[in-house]
Amino acid sequence: MKIAGQTAIVTGAASGMGEATAAALAAGGAKVALFDVKADVVRATAKRVGGLDVVCDVSDAASTEAAFAAVRQQLGPARILVNCAGIPDFAPVVGPDGPLPLERFNRVIAVNLSGTFNTIRLAAAEMMGLAPLDEGERGVIINTTSIAATEGSEFTAAYTASKGAIHSLTIALAREFGDAGIRVLAIAPAGIRTPMMTMLPPQAQQAIEGTMPFPKRLADPKVFAKLVLHICDNTFLNGTAIRLDGGARGAYKVLKPTGD
């Protein structure tokens, strides 16, 4: 799909990989809607990259339905959806204060997994009503997983579970939406210098850099955006999760439990 002139929605677009993706799509001529729950930040980001800021909590059905309606009215229905919204929770399942509260687990699942499904269901419904482009394509949906989805990651049980589920959801929906001409893929990044990564202590970031075969550094979020552009352009990519990890294999520790 050629992105010029197409409407694109990017969730979690206020910063990190979402911001980089929104900027790249806008630079390529797409009409970009930036979804994020942080109103002031997404407004500033949208102004900087040249897009429409839309305050949206992807874990809330009404909020997301209103956001899609705003995009339809101002930019037209979207043919491109990039799901970058997500939150971490760095904690052991059983720590010094006892078991992890279920509410913390459920919150991560609500944003990462349910939020991804929430936007997909709305975007796919719109795409199915659009006229087909070349080869019958009506749209492309790109989700964000993680190497944690397949490798696991200690002390991030909710995050890892959510990303593993998104990986499976991506493959299932690529099959389900295939006859409608909608591609569904995921990118599984690691070692990207995002706000989530910078939440880790410097020594943890250095340890992660050390696990990278080559190059031994954290990557700029722009590498994620470049892959998004390629996925949009290459219609033979479908139904898979593409690792974007500098060749890293095996999960890394993000923290150690404190206390006994």
Short mmCIF file of C-alpha atoms in Angstrom, two decimals:
data_model
loop_
_atom_site.label_atom_id
_atom_site.label_comp_id
_atom_site.label_asym_id
_atom_site.label_seq_id
_atom_site.Cartn_x
_atom_site.Cartn_y
_atom_site.Cartn_z
CA MET A 1 0.00 0.00 0.00
CA LYS A 2 1.25 3.44 -0.86
CA ILE A 3 0.77 5.54 2.25
CA ALA A 4 0.47 8.95 0.58
CA GLY A 5 -3.05 10.28 1.00
CA GLN A 6 -4.16 7.42 3.26
CA THR A 7 -5.54 7.92 6.75
CA ALA A 8 -3.44 6.28 9.46
CA ILE A 9 -4.09 5.86 13.17
CA VAL A 10 -1.19 5.41 15.58
CA THR A 11 -1.93 4.59 19.23
CA GLY A 12 0.48 5.45 22.02
CA ALA A 13 1.65 8.20 19.69
CA ALA A 14 2.73 10.82 22.21
CA SER A 15 6.27 9.45 22.52
CA GLY A 16 8.66 6.64 21.70
CA MET A 17 7.93 4.27 18.84
CA GLY A 18 4.44 5.69 18.40
CA GLU A 19 5.74 9.21 17.94
CA ALA A 20 8.44 8.06 15.52
CA THR A 21 5.87 6.10 13.52
CA ALA A 22 3.43 8.99 13.35
CA ALA A 23 6.22 11.29 12.15
CA ALA A 24 7.35 8.83 9.47
CA LEU A 25 3.83 8.27 8.17
CA ALA A 26 3.14 12.00 8.07
CA ALA A 27 6.42 12.61 6.24
CA GLY A 28 5.33 10.02 3.68
CA GLY A 29 2.13 11.91 2.96
CA ALA A 30 -0.34 10.03 5.16
CA LYS A 31 -3.06 11.81 7.10
CA VAL A 32 -2.14 10.76 10.62
CA ALA A 33 -4.25 10.64 13.77
CA LEU A 34 -2.23 10.37 16.97
CA PHE A 35 -4.08 8.58 19.79
CA ASP A 36 -2.84 8.88 23.36
CA VAL A 37 -4.26 9.24 26.84
CA LYS A 38 -1.85 12.07 27.69
CA ALA A 39 -3.69 15.10 26.28
CA ASP A 40 -1.04 17.81 26.58
CA VAL A 41 1.78 15.61 25.35
CA VAL A 42 -0.04 14.19 22.34
CA ARG A 43 -1.20 17.67 21.36
CA ALA A 44 2.39 18.90 21.30
CA THR A 45 3.56 15.80 19.43
CA ALA A 46 0.84 16.12 16.80
CA LYS A 47 1.73 19.75 16.23
CA ARG A 48 5.38 18.80 15.83
CA VAL A 49 4.84 15.94 13.35
CA GLY A 50 1.88 17.41 11.50
CA GLY A 51 -1.05 15.23 12.54
CA LEU A 52 -4.37 15.21 14.35
CA ASP A 53 -4.21 14.75 18.12
CA VAL A 54 -6.96 12.60 19.61
CA VAL A 55 -7.19 11.94 23.34
CA CYS A 56 -8.08 8.28 23.70
CA ASP A 57 -7.94 5.57 26.34
CA VAL A 58 -7.70 2.43 24.23
CA SER A 59 -8.81 0.26 27.15
CA ASP A 60 -12.18 2.06 27.19
CA ALA A 61 -14.72 1.20 24.49
CA ALA A 62 -16.60 4.50 24.52
CA SER A 63 -13.41 6.59 24.45
CA THR A 64 -12.03 4.63 21.51
CA GLU A 65 -15.29 4.65 19.56
CA ALA A 66 -15.45 8.44 19.96
CA ALA A 67 -11.83 8.73 18.81
CA PHE A 68 -12.53 6.72 15.65
CA ALA A 69 -15.59 8.86 14.94
CA ALA A 70 -13.46 12.01 15.21
CA VAL A 71 -10.93 10.59 12.76
CA ARG A 72 -13.64 9.60 10.27
CA GLN A 73 -15.10 13.08 10.40
CA GLN A 74 -11.84 14.99 10.08
CA LEU A 75 -9.54 12.71 8.06
CA GLY A 76 -11.72 9.94 6.64
CA PRO A 77 -11.73 6.23 7.48
CA ALA A 78 -8.34 4.71 8.22
CA ARG A 79 -6.61 2.13 6.06
CA ILE A 80 -3.58 1.94 8.37
CA LEU A 81 -3.61 1.15 12.10
CA VAL A 82 -0.42 0.93 14.16
CA ASN A 83 -0.91 -0.16 17.77
CA CYS A 84 1.91 1.16 19.96
CA ALA A 85 -0.04 1.89 23.15
CA GLY A 86 1.20 -0.17 26.06
CA ILE A 87 2.31 -0.06 29.67
CA PRO A 88 4.81 -2.14 31.68
CA ASP A 89 4.71 -3.38 35.25
CA PHE A 90 8.09 -4.38 36.66
CA ALA A 91 7.35 -6.55 39.69
CA PRO A 92 7.72 -10.16 40.85
CA VAL A 93 4.57 -12.24 41.09
CA VAL A 94 5.47 -12.95 44.72
CA GLY A 95 7.42 -10.19 46.43
CA PRO A 96 8.31 -9.06 49.94
CA ASP A 97 4.75 -7.82 50.48
CA GLY A 98 3.10 -10.98 49.18
CA PRO A 99 1.48 -11.86 45.86
CA LEU A 100 1.10 -9.27 43.13
CA PRO A 101 -2.33 -7.60 43.39
CA LEU A 102 -4.64 -8.90 40.68
CA GLU A 103 -5.63 -5.33 39.85
CA ARG A 104 -2.09 -4.58 38.66
CA PHE A 105 -2.09 -7.61 36.37
CA ASN A 106 -5.52 -6.78 34.99
CA ARG A 107 -4.57 -3.17 34.27
CA VAL A 108 -1.68 -4.20 32.03
CA ILE A 109 -3.88 -6.71 30.22
CA ALA A 110 -6.60 -4.07 29.78
CA VAL A 111 -4.29 -1.55 28.12
CA ASN A 112 -1.94 -3.81 26.19
CA LEU A 113 -4.17 -6.69 25.06
CA SER A 114 -7.75 -5.45 25.33
CA GLY A 115 -6.69 -2.02 24.07
CA THR A 116 -5.10 -3.58 21.00
CA PHE A 117 -8.19 -5.68 20.30
CA ASN A 118 -10.42 -2.66 20.89
CA THR A 119 -8.79 -0.60 18.15
CA ILE A 120 -8.51 -3.57 15.79
CA ARG A 121 -12.23 -4.36 15.94
CA LEU A 122 -13.14 -0.77 15.07
CA ALA A 123 -10.48 -0.33 12.39
CA ALA A 124 -11.30 -3.64 10.70
CA ALA A 125 -15.00 -2.80 10.57
CA GLU A 126 -14.17 0.45 8.77
CA MET A 127 -11.65 -1.14 6.42
CA MET A 128 -14.10 -3.83 5.33
CA GLY A 129 -16.40 -1.10 4.02
CA LEU A 130 -13.72 0.55 1.88
CA ALA A 131 -13.14 0.01 -1.82
CA PRO A 132 -10.21 -2.34 -2.45
CA LEU A 133 -6.87 -1.03 -3.66
CA ASP A 134 -4.27 -2.94 -5.69
CA GLU A 135 -4.55 -6.72 -5.29
CA GLY A 136 -7.75 -6.24 -3.32
CA GLU A 137 -6.05 -4.74 -0.26
CA ARG A 138 -8.30 -2.73 2.03
CA GLY A 139 -6.01 -2.04 4.96
CA VAL A 140 -3.10 -3.04 7.14
CA ILE A 141 -2.97 -3.45 10.92
CA ILE A 142 0.40 -3.50 12.70
CA ASN A 143 0.59 -4.50 16.36
CA THR A 144 3.47 -4.23 18.82
CA THR A 145 4.55 -7.32 20.68
CA SER A 146 7.99 -7.94 22.20
CA ILE A 147 10.66 -10.60 22.29
CA ALA A 148 9.17 -11.27 25.72
CA ALA A 149 6.20 -12.79 23.88
CA THR A 150 8.30 -15.78 22.83
CA GLU A 151 11.33 -15.66 25.14
CA GLY A 152 9.65 -14.71 28.40
CA SER A 153 10.99 -12.08 30.76
CA GLU A 154 11.39 -12.32 34.51
CA PHE A 155 9.42 -9.99 36.77
CA THR A 156 7.14 -8.79 33.95
CA ALA A 157 4.45 -11.47 34.06
CA ALA A 158 1.53 -9.27 33.02
CA TYR A 159 3.50 -7.51 30.28
CA THR A 160 4.87 -10.79 28.92
CA ALA A 161 1.43 -12.42 28.96
CA SER A 162 -0.14 -9.47 27.17
CA LYS A 163 2.51 -9.48 24.44
CA GLY A 164 2.26 -13.23 23.96
CA ALA A 165 -1.49 -12.90 23.51
CA ILE A 166 -1.06 -10.09 20.98
CA HIS A 167 1.32 -12.33 19.03
CA SER A 168 -1.33 -15.07 18.84
CA LEU A 169 -4.11 -12.57 18.12
CA THR A 170 -2.14 -11.19 15.20
CA ILE A 171 -1.86 -14.57 13.51
CA ALA A 172 -5.51 -15.45 14.15
CA LEU A 173 -6.79 -12.17 12.71
CA ALA A 174 -4.54 -12.34 9.66
CA ARG A 175 -6.39 -15.54 8.81
CA GLU A 176 -9.80 -14.15 9.70
CA PHE A 177 -9.40 -10.89 7.78
CA GLY A 178 -7.58 -12.31 4.77
CA ASP A 179 -10.65 -12.65 2.56
CA ALA A 180 -11.44 -8.98 3.24
CA GLY A 181 -8.02 -7.88 2.01
CA ILE A 182 -6.79 -6.74 5.42
CA ARG A 183 -3.26 -7.67 6.47
CA VAL A 184 -2.40 -8.08 10.15
CA LEU A 185 1.19 -8.19 11.38
CA ALA A 186 3.19 -7.48 14.50
CA ILE A 187 6.62 -6.10 15.25
CA ALA A 188 8.47 -7.67 18.19
CA PRO A 189 11.07 -5.11 19.28
CA ALA A 190 13.80 -5.25 21.87
CA GLY A 191 16.53 -2.85 22.80
CA ILE A 192 14.70 0.27 21.59
CA ARG A 193 15.39 3.47 23.52
CA THR A 194 11.80 4.28 24.46
CA PRO A 195 10.40 5.96 27.59
CA MET A 196 9.62 2.44 28.86
CA MET A 197 13.27 1.46 28.43
CA THR A 198 14.54 4.59 30.18
CA MET A 199 12.43 3.67 33.22
CA LEU A 200 15.04 1.00 33.91
CA PRO A 201 18.15 1.80 35.98
CA PRO A 202 21.22 2.75 33.90
CA GLN A 203 22.96 -0.49 34.85
CA ALA A 204 19.99 -2.48 33.53
CA GLN A 205 20.08 -0.58 30.24
CA GLN A 206 23.80 -1.26 29.95
CA ALA A 207 23.21 -4.94 30.63
CA ILE A 208 20.63 -5.06 27.84
CA GLU A 209 23.06 -3.40 25.45
CA GLY A 210 25.55 -6.12 26.33
CA THR A 211 23.15 -8.85 25.17
CA MET A 212 22.98 -7.44 21.64
CA PRO A 213 25.23 -9.35 19.20
CA PHE A 214 25.56 -6.37 16.84
CA PRO A 215 25.28 -3.46 17.09
CA LYS A 216 25.89 -3.35 20.83
CA ARG A 217 23.67 -0.40 21.59
CA LEU A 218 20.07 0.55 22.11
CA ALA A 219 18.27 1.61 18.94
CA ASP A 220 16.45 4.82 18.13
CA PRO A 221 12.65 4.43 17.85
CA LYS A 222 13.00 5.49 14.20
CA VAL A 223 14.08 1.92 13.35
CA PHE A 224 10.60 0.77 14.35
CA ALA A 225 9.01 3.45 12.16
CA LYS A 226 11.13 2.39 9.18
CA LEU A 227 9.86 -1.16 9.52
CA VAL A 228 6.27 0.09 9.69
CA LEU A 229 6.75 1.90 6.39
CA HIS A 230 8.18 -1.23 4.80
CA ILE A 231 5.29 -3.36 6.03
CA CYS A 232 2.79 -0.90 4.58
CA ASP A 233 4.57 -1.00 1.22
CA ASN A 234 5.21 -4.76 1.00
CA THR A 235 1.84 -6.43 0.54
CA PHE A 236 3.31 -9.94 0.71
CA LEU A 237 4.06 -9.49 4.40
CA ASN A 238 1.18 -10.83 6.46
CA GLY A 239 0.32 -12.95 9.48
CA THR A 240 3.67 -12.85 11.24
CA ALA A 241 5.60 -11.10 13.99
CA ILE A 242 8.87 -9.58 12.79
CA ARG A 243 11.65 -9.43 15.37
CA LEU A 244 13.40 -6.07 15.57
CA ASP A 245 16.01 -6.80 18.20
CA GLY A 246 19.56 -6.46 16.87
CA GLY A 247 19.87 -10.24 16.86
CA ALA A 248 19.22 -10.60 20.59
CA ARG A 249 18.18 -14.08 21.64
CA GLY A 250 16.94 -14.96 25.09
CA ALA A 251 15.14 -12.70 27.53
CA TYR A 252 17.02 -10.33 29.78
CA LYS A 253 16.40 -9.56 33.43
CA VAL A 254 14.92 -6.13 34.02
CA LEU A 255 15.19 -6.11 37.82
CA LYS A 256 15.69 -8.28 40.84
CA PRO A 257 13.17 -8.67 43.63
CA THR A 258 14.04 -6.72 46.73
CA GLY A 259 13.85 -8.18 50.20
CA ASP A 260 13.66 -11.79 51.32
#
